Tab-separated table of C-alpha atoms in Angstrom:
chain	number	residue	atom	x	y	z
A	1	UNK	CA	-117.360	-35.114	-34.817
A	2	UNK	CA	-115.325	-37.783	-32.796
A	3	UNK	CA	-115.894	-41.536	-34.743
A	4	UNK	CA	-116.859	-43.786	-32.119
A	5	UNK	CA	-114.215	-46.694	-31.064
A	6	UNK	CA	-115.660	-50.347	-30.591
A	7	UNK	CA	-112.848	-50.794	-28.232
A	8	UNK	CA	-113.363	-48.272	-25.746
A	9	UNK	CA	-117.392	-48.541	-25.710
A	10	UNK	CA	-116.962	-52.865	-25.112
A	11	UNK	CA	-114.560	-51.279	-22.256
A	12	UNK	CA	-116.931	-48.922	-20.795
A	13	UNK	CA	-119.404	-51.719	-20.845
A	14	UNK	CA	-117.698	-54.357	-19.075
A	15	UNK	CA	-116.771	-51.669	-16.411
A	16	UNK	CA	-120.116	-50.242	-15.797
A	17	UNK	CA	-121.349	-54.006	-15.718
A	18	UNK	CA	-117.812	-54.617	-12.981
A	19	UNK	CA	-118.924	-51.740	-11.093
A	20	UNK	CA	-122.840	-52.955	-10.412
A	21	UNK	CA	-121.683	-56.174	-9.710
A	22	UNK	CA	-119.635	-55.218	-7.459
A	23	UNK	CA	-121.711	-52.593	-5.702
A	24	UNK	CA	-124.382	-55.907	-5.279
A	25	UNK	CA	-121.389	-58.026	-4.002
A	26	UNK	CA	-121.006	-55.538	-1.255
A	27	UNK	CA	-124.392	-54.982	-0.230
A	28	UNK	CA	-124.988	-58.965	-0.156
A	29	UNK	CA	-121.663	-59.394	2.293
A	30	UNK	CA	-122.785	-56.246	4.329
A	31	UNK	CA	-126.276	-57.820	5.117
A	32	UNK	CA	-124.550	-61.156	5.424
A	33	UNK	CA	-122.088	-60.077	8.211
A	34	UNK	CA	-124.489	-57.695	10.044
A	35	UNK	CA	-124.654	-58.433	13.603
A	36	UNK	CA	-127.744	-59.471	15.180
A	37	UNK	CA	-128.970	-56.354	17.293
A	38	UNK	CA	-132.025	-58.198	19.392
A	39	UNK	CA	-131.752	-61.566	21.995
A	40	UNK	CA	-134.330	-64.103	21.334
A	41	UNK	CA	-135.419	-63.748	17.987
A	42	UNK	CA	-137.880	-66.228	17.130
A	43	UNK	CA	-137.387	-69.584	14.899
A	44	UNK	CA	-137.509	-68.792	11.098
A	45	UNK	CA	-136.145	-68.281	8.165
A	46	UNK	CA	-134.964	-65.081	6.133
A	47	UNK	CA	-134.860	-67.067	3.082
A	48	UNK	CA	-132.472	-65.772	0.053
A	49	UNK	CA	-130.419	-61.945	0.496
A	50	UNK	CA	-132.910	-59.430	-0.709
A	51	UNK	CA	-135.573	-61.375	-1.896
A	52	UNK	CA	-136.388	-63.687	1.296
A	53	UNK	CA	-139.351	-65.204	1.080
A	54	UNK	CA	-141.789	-62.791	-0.905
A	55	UNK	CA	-141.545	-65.114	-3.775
A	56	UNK	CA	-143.234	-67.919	-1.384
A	57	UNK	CA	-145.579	-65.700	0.085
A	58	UNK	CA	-146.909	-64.291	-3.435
A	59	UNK	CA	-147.188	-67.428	-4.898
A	60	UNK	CA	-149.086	-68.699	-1.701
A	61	UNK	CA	-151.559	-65.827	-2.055
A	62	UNK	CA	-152.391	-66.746	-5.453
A	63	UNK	CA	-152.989	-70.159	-4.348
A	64	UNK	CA	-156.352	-71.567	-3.995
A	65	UNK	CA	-155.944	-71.122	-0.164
A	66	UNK	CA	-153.853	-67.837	-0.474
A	67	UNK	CA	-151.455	-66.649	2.294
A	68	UNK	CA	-152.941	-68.638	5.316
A	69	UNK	CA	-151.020	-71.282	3.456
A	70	UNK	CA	-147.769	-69.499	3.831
A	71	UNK	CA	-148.184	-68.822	7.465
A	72	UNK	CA	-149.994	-72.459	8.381
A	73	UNK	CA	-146.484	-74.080	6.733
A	74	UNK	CA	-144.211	-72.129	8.811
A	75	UNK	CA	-146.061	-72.214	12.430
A	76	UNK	CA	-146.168	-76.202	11.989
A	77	UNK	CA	-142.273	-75.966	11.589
A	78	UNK	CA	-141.361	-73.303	13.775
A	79	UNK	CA	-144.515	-72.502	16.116
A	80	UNK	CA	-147.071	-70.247	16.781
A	81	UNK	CA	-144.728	-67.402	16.546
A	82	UNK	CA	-141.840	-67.570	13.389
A	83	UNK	CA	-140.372	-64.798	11.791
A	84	UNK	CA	-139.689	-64.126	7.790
A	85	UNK	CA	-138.439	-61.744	4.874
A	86	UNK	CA	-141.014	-59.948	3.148
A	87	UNK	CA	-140.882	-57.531	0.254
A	88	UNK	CA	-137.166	-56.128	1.582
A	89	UNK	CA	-138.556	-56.035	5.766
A	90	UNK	CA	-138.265	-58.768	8.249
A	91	UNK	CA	-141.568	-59.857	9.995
A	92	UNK	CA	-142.625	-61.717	13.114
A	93	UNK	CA	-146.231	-63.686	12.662
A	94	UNK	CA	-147.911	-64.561	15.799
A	95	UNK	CA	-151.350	-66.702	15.955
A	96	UNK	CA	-151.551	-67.013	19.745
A	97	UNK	CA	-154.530	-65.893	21.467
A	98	UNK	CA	-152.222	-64.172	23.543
A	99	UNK	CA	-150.368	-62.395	21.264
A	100	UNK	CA	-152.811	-61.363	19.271
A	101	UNK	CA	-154.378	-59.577	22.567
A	102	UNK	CA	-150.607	-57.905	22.782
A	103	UNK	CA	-150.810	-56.712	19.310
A	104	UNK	CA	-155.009	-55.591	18.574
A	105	UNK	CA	-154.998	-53.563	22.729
A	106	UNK	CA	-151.753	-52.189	22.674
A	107	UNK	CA	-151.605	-48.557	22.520
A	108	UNK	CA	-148.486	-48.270	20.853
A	109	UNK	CA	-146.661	-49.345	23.547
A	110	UNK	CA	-143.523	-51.396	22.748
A	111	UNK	CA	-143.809	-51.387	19.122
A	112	UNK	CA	-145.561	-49.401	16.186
A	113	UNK	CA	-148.575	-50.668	14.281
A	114	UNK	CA	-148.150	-49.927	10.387
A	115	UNK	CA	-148.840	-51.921	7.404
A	116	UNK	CA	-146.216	-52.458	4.960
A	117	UNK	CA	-145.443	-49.390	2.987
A	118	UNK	CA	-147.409	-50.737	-0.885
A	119	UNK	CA	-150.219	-51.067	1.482
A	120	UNK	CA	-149.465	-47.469	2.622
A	121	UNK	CA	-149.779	-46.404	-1.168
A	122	UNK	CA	-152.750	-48.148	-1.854
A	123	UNK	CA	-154.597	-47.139	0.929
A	124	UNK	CA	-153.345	-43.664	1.368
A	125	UNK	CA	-150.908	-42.341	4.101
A	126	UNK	CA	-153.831	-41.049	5.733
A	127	UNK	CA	-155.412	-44.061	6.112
A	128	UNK	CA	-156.417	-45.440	10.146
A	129	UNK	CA	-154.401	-48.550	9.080
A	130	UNK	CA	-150.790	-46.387	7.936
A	131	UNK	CA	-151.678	-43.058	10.015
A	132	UNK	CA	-148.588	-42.503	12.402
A	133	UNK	CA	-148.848	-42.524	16.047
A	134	UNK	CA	-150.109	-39.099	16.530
A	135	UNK	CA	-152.632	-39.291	13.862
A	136	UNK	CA	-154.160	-42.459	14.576
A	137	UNK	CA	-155.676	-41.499	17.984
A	138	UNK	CA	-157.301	-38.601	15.785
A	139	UNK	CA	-158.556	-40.747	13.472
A	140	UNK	CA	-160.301	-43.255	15.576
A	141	UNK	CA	-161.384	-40.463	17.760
A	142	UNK	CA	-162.887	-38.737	14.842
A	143	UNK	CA	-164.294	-42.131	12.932
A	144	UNK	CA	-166.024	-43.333	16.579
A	145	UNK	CA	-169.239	-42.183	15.551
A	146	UNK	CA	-169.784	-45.382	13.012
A	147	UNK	CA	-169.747	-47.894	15.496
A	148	UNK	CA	-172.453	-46.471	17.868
A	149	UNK	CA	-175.889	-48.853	18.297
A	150	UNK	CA	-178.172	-46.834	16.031
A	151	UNK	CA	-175.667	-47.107	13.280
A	152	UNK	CA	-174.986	-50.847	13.999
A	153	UNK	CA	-178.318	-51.446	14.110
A	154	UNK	CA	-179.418	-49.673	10.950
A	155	UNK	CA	-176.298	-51.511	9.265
A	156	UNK	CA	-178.082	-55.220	10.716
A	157	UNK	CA	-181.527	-54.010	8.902
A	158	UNK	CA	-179.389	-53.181	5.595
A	159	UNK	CA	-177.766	-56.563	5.774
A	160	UNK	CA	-180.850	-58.464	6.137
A	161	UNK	CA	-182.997	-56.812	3.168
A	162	UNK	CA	-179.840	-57.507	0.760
A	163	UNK	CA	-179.657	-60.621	1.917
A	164	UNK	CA	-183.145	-61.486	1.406
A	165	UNK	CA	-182.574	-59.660	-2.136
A	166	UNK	CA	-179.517	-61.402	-3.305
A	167	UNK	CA	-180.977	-64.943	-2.177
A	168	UNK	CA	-184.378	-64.179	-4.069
A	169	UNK	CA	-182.439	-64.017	-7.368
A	170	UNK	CA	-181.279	-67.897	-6.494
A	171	UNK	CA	-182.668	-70.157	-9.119
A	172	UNK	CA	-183.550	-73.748	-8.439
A	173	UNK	CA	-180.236	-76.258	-8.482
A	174	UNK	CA	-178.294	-73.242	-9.781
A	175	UNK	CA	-174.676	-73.177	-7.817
A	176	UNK	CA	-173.654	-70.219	-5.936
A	177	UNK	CA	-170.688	-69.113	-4.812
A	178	UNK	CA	-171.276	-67.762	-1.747
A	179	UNK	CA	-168.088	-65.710	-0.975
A	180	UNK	CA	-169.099	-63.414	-4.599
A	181	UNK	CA	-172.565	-62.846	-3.218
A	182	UNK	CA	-171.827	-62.243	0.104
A	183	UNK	CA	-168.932	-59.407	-1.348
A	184	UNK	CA	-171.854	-57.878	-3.044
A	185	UNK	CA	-174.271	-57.915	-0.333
A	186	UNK	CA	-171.385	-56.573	2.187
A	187	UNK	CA	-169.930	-53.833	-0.538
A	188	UNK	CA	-173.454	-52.319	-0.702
A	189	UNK	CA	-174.711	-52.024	2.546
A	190	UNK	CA	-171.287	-50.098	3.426
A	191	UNK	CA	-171.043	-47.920	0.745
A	192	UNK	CA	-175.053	-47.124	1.409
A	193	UNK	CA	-173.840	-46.529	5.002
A	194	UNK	CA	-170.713	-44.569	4.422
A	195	UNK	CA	-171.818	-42.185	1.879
A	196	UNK	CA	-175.462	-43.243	0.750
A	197	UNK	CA	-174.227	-44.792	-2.640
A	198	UNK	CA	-177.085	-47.144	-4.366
A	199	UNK	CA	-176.854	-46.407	-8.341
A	200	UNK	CA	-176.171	-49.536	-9.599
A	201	UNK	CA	-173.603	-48.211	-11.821
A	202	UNK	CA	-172.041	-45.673	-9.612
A	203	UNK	CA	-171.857	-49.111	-7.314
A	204	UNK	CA	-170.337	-51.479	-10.372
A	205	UNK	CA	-167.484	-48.720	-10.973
A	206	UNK	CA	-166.609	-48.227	-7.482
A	207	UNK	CA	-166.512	-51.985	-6.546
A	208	UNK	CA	-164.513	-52.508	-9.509
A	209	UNK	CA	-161.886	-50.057	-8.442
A	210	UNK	CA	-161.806	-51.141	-4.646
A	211	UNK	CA	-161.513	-54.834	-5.976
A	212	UNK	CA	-158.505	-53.554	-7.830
A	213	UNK	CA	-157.047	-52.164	-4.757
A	214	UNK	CA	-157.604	-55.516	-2.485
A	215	UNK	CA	-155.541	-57.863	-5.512
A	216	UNK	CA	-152.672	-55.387	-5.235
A	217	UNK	CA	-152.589	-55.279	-1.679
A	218	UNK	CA	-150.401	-58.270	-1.285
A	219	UNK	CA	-149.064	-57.924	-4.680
A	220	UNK	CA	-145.298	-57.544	-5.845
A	221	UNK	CA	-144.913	-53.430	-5.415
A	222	UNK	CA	-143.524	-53.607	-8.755
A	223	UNK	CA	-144.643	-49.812	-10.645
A	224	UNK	CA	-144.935	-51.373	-14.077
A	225	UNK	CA	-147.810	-50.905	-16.691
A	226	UNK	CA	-149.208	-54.729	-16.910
A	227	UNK	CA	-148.561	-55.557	-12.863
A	228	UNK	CA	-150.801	-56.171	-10.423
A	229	UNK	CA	-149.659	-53.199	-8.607
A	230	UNK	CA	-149.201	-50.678	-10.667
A	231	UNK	CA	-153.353	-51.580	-11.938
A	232	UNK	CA	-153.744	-51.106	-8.144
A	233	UNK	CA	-152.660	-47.829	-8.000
A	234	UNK	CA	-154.459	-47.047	-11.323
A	235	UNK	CA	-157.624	-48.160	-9.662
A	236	UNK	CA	-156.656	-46.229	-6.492
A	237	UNK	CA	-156.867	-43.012	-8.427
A	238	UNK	CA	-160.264	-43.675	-9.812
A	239	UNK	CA	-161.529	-44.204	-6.882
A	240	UNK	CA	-160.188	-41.167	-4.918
A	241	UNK	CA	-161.764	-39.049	-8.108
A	242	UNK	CA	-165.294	-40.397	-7.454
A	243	UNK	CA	-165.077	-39.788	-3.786
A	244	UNK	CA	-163.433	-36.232	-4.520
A	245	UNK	CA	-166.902	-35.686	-6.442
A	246	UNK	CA	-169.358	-37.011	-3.743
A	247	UNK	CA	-167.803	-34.993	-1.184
A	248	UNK	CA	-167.804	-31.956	-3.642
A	249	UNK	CA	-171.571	-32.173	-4.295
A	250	UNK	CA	-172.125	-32.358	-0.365
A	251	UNK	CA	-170.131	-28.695	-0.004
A	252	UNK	CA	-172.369	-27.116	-2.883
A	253	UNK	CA	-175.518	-28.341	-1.275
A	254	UNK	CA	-175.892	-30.308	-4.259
A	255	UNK	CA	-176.829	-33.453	-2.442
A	256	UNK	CA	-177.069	-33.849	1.488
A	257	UNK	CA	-177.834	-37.442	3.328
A	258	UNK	CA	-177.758	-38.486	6.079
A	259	UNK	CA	-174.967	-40.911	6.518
A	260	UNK	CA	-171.471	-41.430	7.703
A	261	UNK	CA	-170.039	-38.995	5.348
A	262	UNK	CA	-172.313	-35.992	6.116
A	263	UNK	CA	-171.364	-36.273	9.108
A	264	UNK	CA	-167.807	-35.782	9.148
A	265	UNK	CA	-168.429	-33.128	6.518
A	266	UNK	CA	-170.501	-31.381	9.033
A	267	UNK	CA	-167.947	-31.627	11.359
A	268	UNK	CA	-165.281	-30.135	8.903
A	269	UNK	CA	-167.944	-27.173	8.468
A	270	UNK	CA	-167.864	-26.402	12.250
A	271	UNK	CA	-163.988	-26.806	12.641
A	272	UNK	CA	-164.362	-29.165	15.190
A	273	UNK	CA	-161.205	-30.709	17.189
A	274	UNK	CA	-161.911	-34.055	15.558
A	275	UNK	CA	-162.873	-32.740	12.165
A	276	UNK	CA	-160.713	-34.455	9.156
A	277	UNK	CA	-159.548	-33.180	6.130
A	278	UNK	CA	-160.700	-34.048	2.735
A	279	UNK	CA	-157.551	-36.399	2.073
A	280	UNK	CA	-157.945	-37.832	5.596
A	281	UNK	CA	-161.794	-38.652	4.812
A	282	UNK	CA	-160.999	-39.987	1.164
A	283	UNK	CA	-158.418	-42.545	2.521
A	284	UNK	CA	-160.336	-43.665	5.500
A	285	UNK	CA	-163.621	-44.055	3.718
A	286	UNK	CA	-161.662	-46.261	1.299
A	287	UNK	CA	-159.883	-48.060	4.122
A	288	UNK	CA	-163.791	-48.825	5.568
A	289	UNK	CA	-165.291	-50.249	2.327
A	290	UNK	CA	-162.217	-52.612	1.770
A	291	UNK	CA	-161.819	-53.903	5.616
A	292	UNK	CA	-165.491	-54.041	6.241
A	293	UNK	CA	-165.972	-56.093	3.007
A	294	UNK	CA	-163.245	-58.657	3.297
A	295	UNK	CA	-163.474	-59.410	6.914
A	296	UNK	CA	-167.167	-59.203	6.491
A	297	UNK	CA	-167.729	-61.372	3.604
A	298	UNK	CA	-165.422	-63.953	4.854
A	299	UNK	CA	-167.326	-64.321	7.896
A	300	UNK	CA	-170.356	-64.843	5.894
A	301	UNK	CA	-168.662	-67.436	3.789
A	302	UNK	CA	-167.241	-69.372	6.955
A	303	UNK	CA	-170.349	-69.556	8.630
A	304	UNK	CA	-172.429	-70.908	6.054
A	305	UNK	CA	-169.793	-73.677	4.843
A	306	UNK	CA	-169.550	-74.663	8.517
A	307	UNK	CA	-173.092	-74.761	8.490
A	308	UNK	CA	-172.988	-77.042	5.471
A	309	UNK	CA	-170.881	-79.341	7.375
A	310	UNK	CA	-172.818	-79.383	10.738
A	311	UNK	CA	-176.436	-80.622	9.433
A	312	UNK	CA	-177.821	-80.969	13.308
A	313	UNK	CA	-176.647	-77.474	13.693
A	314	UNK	CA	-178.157	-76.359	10.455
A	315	UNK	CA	-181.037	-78.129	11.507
A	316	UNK	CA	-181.796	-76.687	15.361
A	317	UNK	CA	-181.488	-73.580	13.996
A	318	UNK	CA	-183.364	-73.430	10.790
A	319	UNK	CA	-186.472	-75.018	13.156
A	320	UNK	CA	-185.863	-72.174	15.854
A	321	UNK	CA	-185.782	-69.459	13.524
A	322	UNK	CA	-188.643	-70.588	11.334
A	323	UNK	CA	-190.687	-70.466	14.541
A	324	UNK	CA	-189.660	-67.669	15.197
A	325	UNK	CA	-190.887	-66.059	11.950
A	326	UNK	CA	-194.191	-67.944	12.301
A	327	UNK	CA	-195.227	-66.356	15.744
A	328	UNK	CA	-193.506	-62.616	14.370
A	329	UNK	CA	-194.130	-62.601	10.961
A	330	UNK	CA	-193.622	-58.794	10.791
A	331	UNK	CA	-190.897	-58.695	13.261
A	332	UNK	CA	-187.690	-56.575	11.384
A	333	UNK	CA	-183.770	-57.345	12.754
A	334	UNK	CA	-183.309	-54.998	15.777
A	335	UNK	CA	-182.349	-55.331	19.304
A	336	UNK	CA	-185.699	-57.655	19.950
A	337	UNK	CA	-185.205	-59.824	17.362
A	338	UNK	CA	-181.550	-60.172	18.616
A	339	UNK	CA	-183.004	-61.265	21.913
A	340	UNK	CA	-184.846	-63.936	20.476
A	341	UNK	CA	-182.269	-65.346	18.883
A	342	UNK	CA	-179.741	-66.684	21.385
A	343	UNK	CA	-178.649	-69.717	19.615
A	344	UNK	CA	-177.743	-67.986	16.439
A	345	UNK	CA	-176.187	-65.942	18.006
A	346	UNK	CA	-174.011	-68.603	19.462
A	347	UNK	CA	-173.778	-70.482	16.200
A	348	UNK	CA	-172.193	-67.044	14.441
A	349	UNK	CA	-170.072	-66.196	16.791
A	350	UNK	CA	-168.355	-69.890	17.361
A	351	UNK	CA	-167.679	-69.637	13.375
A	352	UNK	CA	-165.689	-67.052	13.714
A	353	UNK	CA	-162.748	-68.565	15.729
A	354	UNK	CA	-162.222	-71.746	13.582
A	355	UNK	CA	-161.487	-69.175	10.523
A	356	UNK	CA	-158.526	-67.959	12.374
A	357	UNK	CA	-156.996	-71.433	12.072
A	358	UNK	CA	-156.596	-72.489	8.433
């Protein structure tokens, strides 16, 4: 056995510790001193080497206002489009109408659309929202069937009973926060739509998981017990094991609905050219409950506090639609009720647009 020498171990120390710092030094000069490869990159700022801005941007998200107040800061400096450093990437925001045309009907023309890649891992790499080039016209192609009028409508009908549901538990001069109810109401009616899911506690377990998701989202991608992230990714696995299970009782005949899920079973069955696979199904049923929820929910929320802040508004239309109930007192949401309802119509949709501005 060789003693060990103080000397030489303090030595080895200080020239690992040499060595990483100098690796570091070089990496920092390298991005410093890298030439600019594009013309006309927008205003912005890149913030500090490596880092950039994420610390910013995380600490804006767990602001009251979260991240809008990140991006509403920097288009007031540098204008409606700005770019930034993010987790390691550099990003260009754009809030133009204009743009945003560019970016939601391209085709994939000009540029790629992918979320970041901790979204990626949250979601799943199968997932409409990280699916490559290739795989997202497949996707879409194969998910189309959701968005058809019967579905839409059936959705409207769901929406409307747990509304009336979650407003009937209201108590006299009790305070409600809206945005929690209106997750609820929004997390139920898709998961009953997607794959017929209405036990309360199979609903409690999988909105708890799925909540877990969202939070890590825009989370440090940090992969350490205690993080936001890594509980993410936790949750992310719970969740794929309960879908796993629904979609294994479908295949034994065990249970059969008909929803959103059967359906692409069915077409998985007849090996169909738009069929998915199991993983593909898992990621994008996930993807569906969290964007359909947020976006959703948000809407709800908006609508009602601009509601709250228009009284004549909330007025005219609380008179029109109690009228309307009094001459159809039987009438459920569908396409006629729609048609008698012109002015809420025009009330929801002119909410929508003053969201996008923060």
């Amino acid at each position: 056995m060789i003693p060990s020498c103080p000397t030489l171990t303090l030595i080895s120390t200080h020239t690992i510790s040499l060595l990483l710092v100098s690796v570091l030094l070089i990496q920092l000069w390298k991005i410093w001193r890298r030439p600019a490869t594009v013309a006309h990159l927008p205003p912005g700022s890149c913030g500090l080497p490596l880092i950039g801005e994420t610390l910013s941007f995380l600490a804006a998200n767990n602001s009251s206002r979260g991240f809008y107040a990140f991006v509403q800061a920097r288009r007031l400096r540098y204008g409606s489009c700005f770019k930034t450093s993010i987790f390691g990437k550099t990003h260009v925001f754009v809030s133009s109408t204009g743009a945003a045309k560019a970016v939601l009907g391209n085709d994939f023309v000009g540029f790629t659309k992918r979320y970041i890649r901790s979204i990626a891992e949250l979601l799943g790499e199968q997932s409409l929202l990280c699916a490559s080039v290739e795989n997202h016209r497949h996707l879409r192609h194969s998910m189309s069937g959701l968005f058809n009028l019967e579905t839409l409508m059936s959705s409207v009908r769901m929406f409307d009973g747990l509304t009336v549901e979650a407003m009937s538990k209201w108590k006299p001069g009790e305070t409600v926060v809206v945005y929690k109810d209106a997750l609820k109401i929004t997390f139920r009616a898709i998961c009953k739509m997607l794959m017929n899911l209405d036990r309360e506690d199979e609903l409690d377990e999988m909105q708890g998981g799925v909540f877990e998701v969202t939070e890590a989202m825009l989370a440090f991608p940090l992969k350490l017990p205690g993080t936001r992230f890594f509980r993410g990714l936790k949750a992310r696995k719970r969740v794929m094991s309960k879908l796993r299970e629904i979609i294994r009782l479908r295949r034994e005949g065990i249970e059969c609905h008909e929803d959103f899920l059967q359906s692409l079973l069915m077409k998985a069955e007849c090996s169909s050219d738009d069929s998915l696979t199991d993983s593909q199904i898992q990621d994008n049923i996930l993807t569906l409950i969290i964007a359909g929820q947020i976006t959703t929910a948000s809407a709800m929320t908006w609508m009602v506090k601009y509601l709250d802040e228009n009284q004549e508004v909330q007025e005219k239309l609380r008179e029109l639609h109690l009228r309307l109930a009094c001459s159809s007192p039987k009438m459920s949401l569908g396409p006629e009720a729609f048609s008698e309802m012109p002015y809420g119509s025009k009330v929801s949709m002119h909410s929508i647009p003053w969201k996008k501005n923060p």
